[in-house]
Amino acid sequence: QFKNNQLFFYQPQFKQLKIRINEMVEDKSNRLWLATENGLMCLDENQVLHEFNNPQDPLSLKIMALTVDEQNNIWCSNGNDLIRLQANNDLTHPPITVFNTSHGLPDIRIEKLATFNDTIWCATKDYLFYFKSNSLHKNSEPPLTQLKSIFIDNVNYPLSDVITVNYDQNNITIEA
């Protein structure tokens, strides 16, 4: 609020908002989402501030980037993960999904997020990548492991279909 040539804090009752706010977005339910140095916060339509500050929760870390998709999901980045929060009517325990490189992301150090044509755009220092917001899912089965080499008693064996060893060759090292 600007008054008498001074800028006053709009909501003085929310002292926790007197911190650096990295980004703000409004969702389709008229809630204001705030990416802050102390995690993700949401000012709902009833002027209630919701803080996501469970120390075990990735939303409690510094949130650097924020966007809302067509399904009203909140996407944010803490520099270590890409996080999707399904912002339903219950903001006390919304479903949260955390994605990283094991889910197909080329980089998790996301600095900027944007939504355009139901596509999430992610900008890092090294990449600009995007995906359809409804196409990114957790792996339902673990990825296959690719073996690079096998050492038995400190001898490198070529990767072939069958490796036969003696009973006393029991020092096996597998590099994946």
PDB file of C-alpha atoms in Angstrom:
ATOM      1  CA  GLN A   1       0.000   0.000   0.000  1.00  0.00           C
ATOM      2  CA  PHE A   2       1.399   3.392  -0.990  1.00  0.00           C
ATOM      3  CA  LYS A   3       0.472   6.238   1.327  1.00  0.00           C
ATOM      4  CA  ASN A   4       2.100   9.619   2.054  1.00  0.00           C
ATOM      5  CA  ASN A   5       4.979   8.859  -0.326  1.00  0.00           C
ATOM      6  CA  GLN A   6       5.783   5.652   1.577  1.00  0.00           C
ATOM      7  CA  LEU A   7       5.214   2.015   0.843  1.00  0.00           C
ATOM      8  CA  PHE A   8       3.546   0.141   3.708  1.00  0.00           C
ATOM      9  CA  PHE A   9       3.363  -3.598   4.161  1.00  0.00           C
ATOM     10  CA  TYR A  10      -0.044  -4.641   2.865  1.00  0.00           C
ATOM     11  CA  GLN A  11      -0.764  -7.427   5.366  1.00  0.00           C
ATOM     12  CA  PRO A  12       1.004  -6.525   8.633  1.00  0.00           C
ATOM     13  CA  GLN A  13      -0.593  -9.512  10.410  1.00  0.00           C
ATOM     14  CA  PHE A  14       1.527 -11.861   8.267  1.00  0.00           C
ATOM     15  CA  LYS A  15       4.966 -11.231   9.747  1.00  0.00           C
ATOM     16  CA  GLN A  16       6.268 -14.383   8.077  1.00  0.00           C
ATOM     17  CA  LEU A  17       5.924 -12.581   4.716  1.00  0.00           C
ATOM     18  CA  LYS A  18       8.546 -10.003   5.654  1.00  0.00           C
ATOM     19  CA  ILE A  19      11.151 -12.056   3.798  1.00  0.00           C
ATOM     20  CA  ARG A  20      12.419 -12.299   0.260  1.00  0.00           C
ATOM     21  CA  ILE A  21       9.656 -13.449  -2.068  1.00  0.00           C
ATOM     22  CA  ASN A  22      11.150 -14.989  -5.211  1.00  0.00           C
ATOM     23  CA  GLU A  23       7.935 -15.352  -7.183  1.00  0.00           C
ATOM     24  CA  MET A  24       4.147 -15.054  -6.895  1.00  0.00           C
ATOM     25  CA  VAL A  25       1.334 -16.632  -8.923  1.00  0.00           C
ATOM     26  CA  GLU A  26      -2.433 -16.755  -8.633  1.00  0.00           C
ATOM     27  CA  ASP A  27      -4.197 -20.067  -9.159  1.00  0.00           C
ATOM     28  CA  LYS A  28      -7.662 -20.676 -10.624  1.00  0.00           C
ATOM     29  CA  SER A  29      -9.179 -20.693  -7.097  1.00  0.00           C
ATOM     30  CA  ASN A  30      -8.079 -17.075  -6.479  1.00  0.00           C
ATOM     31  CA  ARG A  31      -5.300 -18.080  -4.106  1.00  0.00           C
ATOM     32  CA  LEU A  32      -1.944 -16.311  -4.107  1.00  0.00           C
ATOM     33  CA  TRP A  33       1.045 -18.674  -4.036  1.00  0.00           C
ATOM     34  CA  LEU A  34       4.382 -17.327  -2.825  1.00  0.00           C
ATOM     35  CA  ALA A  35       7.821 -18.783  -3.481  1.00  0.00           C
ATOM     36  CA  THR A  36       9.902 -17.572  -0.532  1.00  0.00           C
ATOM     37  CA  GLU A  37      13.282 -18.066   1.092  1.00  0.00           C
ATOM     38  CA  ASN A  38      11.440 -20.037   3.800  1.00  0.00           C
ATOM     39  CA  GLY A  39       9.448 -22.312   1.522  1.00  0.00           C
ATOM     40  CA  LEU A  40       6.106 -22.272  -0.237  1.00  0.00           C
ATOM     41  CA  MET A  41       3.225 -20.224   1.176  1.00  0.00           C
ATOM     42  CA  CYS A  42      -0.338 -19.666   0.045  1.00  0.00           C
ATOM     43  CA  LEU A  43      -2.699 -16.836   0.863  1.00  0.00           C
ATOM     44  CA  ASP A  44      -6.140 -18.326   0.273  1.00  0.00           C
ATOM     45  CA  GLU A  45      -9.388 -16.670  -0.786  1.00  0.00           C
ATOM     46  CA  ASN A  46     -10.303 -16.117   2.897  1.00  0.00           C
ATOM     47  CA  GLN A  47      -7.031 -14.290   3.623  1.00  0.00           C
ATOM     48  CA  VAL A  48      -5.656 -17.274   5.570  1.00  0.00           C
ATOM     49  CA  LEU A  49      -1.931 -17.836   5.126  1.00  0.00           C
ATOM     50  CA  HIS A  50      -0.882 -21.478   4.691  1.00  0.00           C
ATOM     51  CA  GLU A  51       2.761 -22.302   5.285  1.00  0.00           C
ATOM     52  CA  PHE A  52       4.374 -25.496   4.072  1.00  0.00           C
ATOM     53  CA  ASN A  53       7.165 -25.716   6.635  1.00  0.00           C
ATOM     54  CA  ASN A  54       7.552 -29.338   7.659  1.00  0.00           C
ATOM     55  CA  PRO A  55      11.351 -29.860   7.903  1.00  0.00           C
ATOM     56  CA  GLN A  56      10.958 -33.224   6.098  1.00  0.00           C
ATOM     57  CA  ASP A  57       9.058 -31.592   3.237  1.00  0.00           C
ATOM     58  CA  PRO A  58      10.868 -30.300   0.111  1.00  0.00           C
ATOM     59  CA  LEU A  59       8.383 -27.409   0.065  1.00  0.00           C
ATOM     60  CA  SER A  60      10.005 -26.098   3.264  1.00  0.00           C
ATOM     61  CA  LEU A  61      13.232 -25.312   1.476  1.00  0.00           C
ATOM     62  CA  LYS A  62      13.932 -22.108  -0.405  1.00  0.00           C
ATOM     63  CA  ILE A  63      11.522 -22.066  -3.341  1.00  0.00           C
ATOM     64  CA  MET A  64      13.063 -20.404  -6.367  1.00  0.00           C
ATOM     65  CA  ALA A  65      10.475 -20.821  -9.123  1.00  0.00           C
ATOM     66  CA  LEU A  66       6.714 -21.264  -9.296  1.00  0.00           C
ATOM     67  CA  THR A  67       3.935 -21.769 -11.860  1.00  0.00           C
ATOM     68  CA  VAL A  68       0.342 -23.052 -12.086  1.00  0.00           C
ATOM     69  CA  ASP A  69      -0.815 -25.508 -14.764  1.00  0.00           C
ATOM     70  CA  GLU A  70      -4.197 -25.883 -16.479  1.00  0.00           C
ATOM     71  CA  GLN A  71      -5.383 -28.408 -13.852  1.00  0.00           C
ATOM     72  CA  ASN A  72      -4.571 -25.896 -11.074  1.00  0.00           C
ATOM     73  CA  ASN A  73      -1.549 -27.888  -9.906  1.00  0.00           C
ATOM     74  CA  ILE A  74       1.240 -25.828  -8.389  1.00  0.00           C
ATOM     75  CA  TRP A  75       4.713 -26.571  -9.762  1.00  0.00           C
ATOM     76  CA  CYS A  76       7.771 -25.265  -7.935  1.00  0.00           C
ATOM     77  CA  SER A  77      11.493 -25.779  -7.704  1.00  0.00           C
ATOM     78  CA  ASN A  78      13.759 -25.694  -4.684  1.00  0.00           C
ATOM     79  CA  GLY A  79      16.972 -26.154  -6.693  1.00  0.00           C
ATOM     80  CA  ASN A  80      17.104 -29.862  -5.828  1.00  0.00           C
ATOM     81  CA  ASP A  81      13.699 -31.087  -6.972  1.00  0.00           C
ATOM     82  CA  LEU A  82      10.756 -30.253  -9.182  1.00  0.00           C
ATOM     83  CA  ILE A  83       7.651 -30.437  -7.022  1.00  0.00           C
ATOM     84  CA  ARG A  84       3.988 -30.761  -8.031  1.00  0.00           C
ATOM     85  CA  LEU A  85       1.401 -29.866  -5.431  1.00  0.00           C
ATOM     86  CA  GLN A  86      -2.193 -30.792  -6.230  1.00  0.00           C
ATOM     87  CA  ALA A  87      -3.924 -27.721  -4.835  1.00  0.00           C
ATOM     88  CA  ASN A  88      -7.332 -29.072  -4.033  1.00  0.00           C
ATOM     89  CA  ASN A  89      -9.659 -27.463  -1.510  1.00  0.00           C
ATOM     90  CA  ASP A  90      -7.815 -28.934   1.475  1.00  0.00           C
ATOM     91  CA  LEU A  91      -4.542 -27.062   1.807  1.00  0.00           C
ATOM     92  CA  THR A  92      -3.650 -28.773   5.087  1.00  0.00           C
ATOM     93  CA  HIS A  93      -2.501 -32.026   3.411  1.00  0.00           C
ATOM     94  CA  PRO A  94      -2.364 -31.555  -0.368  1.00  0.00           C
ATOM     95  CA  PRO A  95      -0.871 -34.416  -2.405  1.00  0.00           C
ATOM     96  CA  ILE A  96       2.758 -33.639  -3.253  1.00  0.00           C
ATOM     97  CA  THR A  97       4.895 -35.372  -5.867  1.00  0.00           C
ATOM     98  CA  VAL A  98       8.645 -34.794  -6.090  1.00  0.00           C
ATOM     99  CA  PHE A  99      10.515 -35.334  -9.383  1.00  0.00           C
ATOM    100  CA  ASN A 100      14.229 -35.433 -10.150  1.00  0.00           C
ATOM    101  CA  THR A 101      16.612 -36.778 -12.796  1.00  0.00           C
ATOM    102  CA  SER A 102      15.565 -40.390 -12.105  1.00  0.00           C
ATOM    103  CA  HIS A 103      12.149 -39.437 -13.517  1.00  0.00           C
ATOM    104  CA  GLY A 104      13.594 -38.220 -16.814  1.00  0.00           C
ATOM    105  CA  LEU A 105      14.396 -34.584 -16.033  1.00  0.00           C
ATOM    106  CA  PRO A 106      17.680 -33.498 -17.648  1.00  0.00           C
ATOM    107  CA  ASP A 107      18.514 -31.125 -14.775  1.00  0.00           C
ATOM    108  CA  ILE A 108      16.954 -30.396 -11.365  1.00  0.00           C
ATOM    109  CA  ARG A 109      18.597 -27.016 -10.772  1.00  0.00           C
ATOM    110  CA  ILE A 110      15.542 -25.236 -12.132  1.00  0.00           C
ATOM    111  CA  GLU A 111      15.685 -21.458 -11.776  1.00  0.00           C
ATOM    112  CA  LYS A 112      12.558 -20.437 -13.711  1.00  0.00           C
ATOM    113  CA  LEU A 113       9.214 -22.110 -14.442  1.00  0.00           C
ATOM    114  CA  ALA A 114       6.425 -21.103 -16.792  1.00  0.00           C
ATOM    115  CA  THR A 115       3.203 -22.610 -18.108  1.00  0.00           C
ATOM    116  CA  PHE A 116       2.265 -22.149 -21.758  1.00  0.00           C
ATOM    117  CA  ASN A 117      -0.367 -24.177 -23.677  1.00  0.00           C
ATOM    118  CA  ASP A 118      -0.615 -26.770 -20.871  1.00  0.00           C
ATOM    119  CA  THR A 119       3.144 -27.268 -21.097  1.00  0.00           C
ATOM    120  CA  ILE A 120       5.552 -26.697 -18.213  1.00  0.00           C
ATOM    121  CA  TRP A 121       8.726 -24.899 -19.277  1.00  0.00           C
ATOM    122  CA  CYS A 122      11.822 -25.221 -17.070  1.00  0.00           C
ATOM    123  CA  ALA A 123      14.963 -23.093 -17.322  1.00  0.00           C
ATOM    124  CA  THR A 124      18.266 -24.057 -15.726  1.00  0.00           C
ATOM    125  CA  LYS A 125      21.756 -22.668 -16.282  1.00  0.00           C
ATOM    126  CA  ASP A 126      22.414 -25.371 -18.878  1.00  0.00           C
ATOM    127  CA  TYR A 127      19.018 -26.378 -20.273  1.00  0.00           C
ATOM    128  CA  LEU A 128      15.648 -25.154 -21.400  1.00  0.00           C
ATOM    129  CA  PHE A 129      13.243 -28.083 -21.411  1.00  0.00           C
ATOM    130  CA  TYR A 130       9.507 -28.655 -21.319  1.00  0.00           C
ATOM    131  CA  PHE A 131       6.889 -31.349 -20.878  1.00  0.00           C
ATOM    132  CA  LYS A 132       3.117 -31.660 -20.930  1.00  0.00           C
ATOM    133  CA  SER A 133       1.928 -31.087 -17.388  1.00  0.00           C
ATOM    134  CA  ASN A 134      -0.095 -34.319 -17.318  1.00  0.00           C
ATOM    135  CA  SER A 135       2.681 -36.470 -18.830  1.00  0.00           C
ATOM    136  CA  LEU A 136       5.270 -36.424 -16.029  1.00  0.00           C
ATOM    137  CA  HIS A 137       4.726 -39.356 -13.668  1.00  0.00           C
ATOM    138  CA  LYS A 138       6.700 -41.244 -11.060  1.00  0.00           C
ATOM    139  CA  ASN A 139       8.271 -44.430 -12.363  1.00  0.00           C
ATOM    140  CA  SER A 140       6.061 -47.371 -11.489  1.00  0.00           C
ATOM    141  CA  GLU A 141       9.030 -49.726 -11.764  1.00  0.00           C
ATOM    142  CA  PRO A 142      12.714 -49.065 -11.174  1.00  0.00           C
ATOM    143  CA  PRO A 143      14.850 -48.335 -14.227  1.00  0.00           C
ATOM    144  CA  LEU A 144      16.976 -51.070 -15.734  1.00  0.00           C
ATOM    145  CA  THR A 145      20.582 -51.081 -14.593  1.00  0.00           C
ATOM    146  CA  GLN A 146      23.289 -50.922 -17.218  1.00  0.00           C
ATOM    147  CA  LEU A 147      26.461 -52.775 -16.255  1.00  0.00           C
ATOM    148  CA  LYS A 148      29.743 -51.204 -17.330  1.00  0.00           C
ATOM    149  CA  SER A 149      32.131 -53.867 -16.092  1.00  0.00           C
ATOM    150  CA  ILE A 150      32.453 -56.929 -13.878  1.00  0.00           C
ATOM    151  CA  PHE A 151      35.586 -57.720 -11.870  1.00  0.00           C
ATOM    152  CA  ILE A 152      36.101 -61.118 -10.257  1.00  0.00           C
ATOM    153  CA  ASP A 153      39.140 -61.373  -7.989  1.00  0.00           C
ATOM    154  CA  ASN A 154      40.347 -58.076  -9.510  1.00  0.00           C
ATOM    155  CA  VAL A 155      40.225 -59.460 -13.063  1.00  0.00           C
ATOM    156  CA  ASN A 156      38.020 -57.621 -15.571  1.00  0.00           C
ATOM    157  CA  TYR A 157      35.666 -60.040 -17.337  1.00  0.00           C
ATOM    158  CA  PRO A 158      34.127 -59.031 -20.650  1.00  0.00           C
ATOM    159  CA  LEU A 159      30.397 -58.484 -20.524  1.00  0.00           C
ATOM    160  CA  SER A 160      29.021 -61.529 -22.293  1.00  0.00           C
ATOM    161  CA  ASP A 161      25.956 -63.673 -22.039  1.00  0.00           C
ATOM    162  CA  VAL A 162      27.483 -66.190 -19.631  1.00  0.00           C
ATOM    163  CA  ILE A 163      30.247 -65.834 -17.049  1.00  0.00           C
ATOM    164  CA  THR A 164      31.403 -69.042 -15.396  1.00  0.00           C
ATOM    165  CA  VAL A 165      33.629 -68.814 -12.323  1.00  0.00           C
ATOM    166  CA  ASN A 166      35.206 -71.293  -9.951  1.00  0.00           C
ATOM    167  CA  TYR A 167      33.776 -71.816  -6.481  1.00  0.00           C
ATOM    168  CA  ASP A 168      36.669 -69.929  -4.866  1.00  0.00           C
ATOM    169  CA  GLN A 169      36.326 -66.815  -7.036  1.00  0.00           C
ATOM    170  CA  ASN A 170      34.172 -65.000  -4.515  1.00  0.00           C
ATOM    171  CA  ASN A 171      35.391 -61.412  -4.667  1.00  0.00           C
ATOM    172  CA  ILE A 172      32.959 -59.908  -7.199  1.00  0.00           C
ATOM    173  CA  THR A 173      32.725 -56.185  -8.038  1.00  0.00           C
ATOM    174  CA  ILE A 174      30.040 -54.857 -10.361  1.00  0.00           C
ATOM    175  CA  GLU A 175      30.267 -51.310 -11.723  1.00  0.00           C
ATOM    176  CA  ALA A 176      27.027 -49.828 -12.961  1.00  0.00           C
TER     177      ALA A 176
END
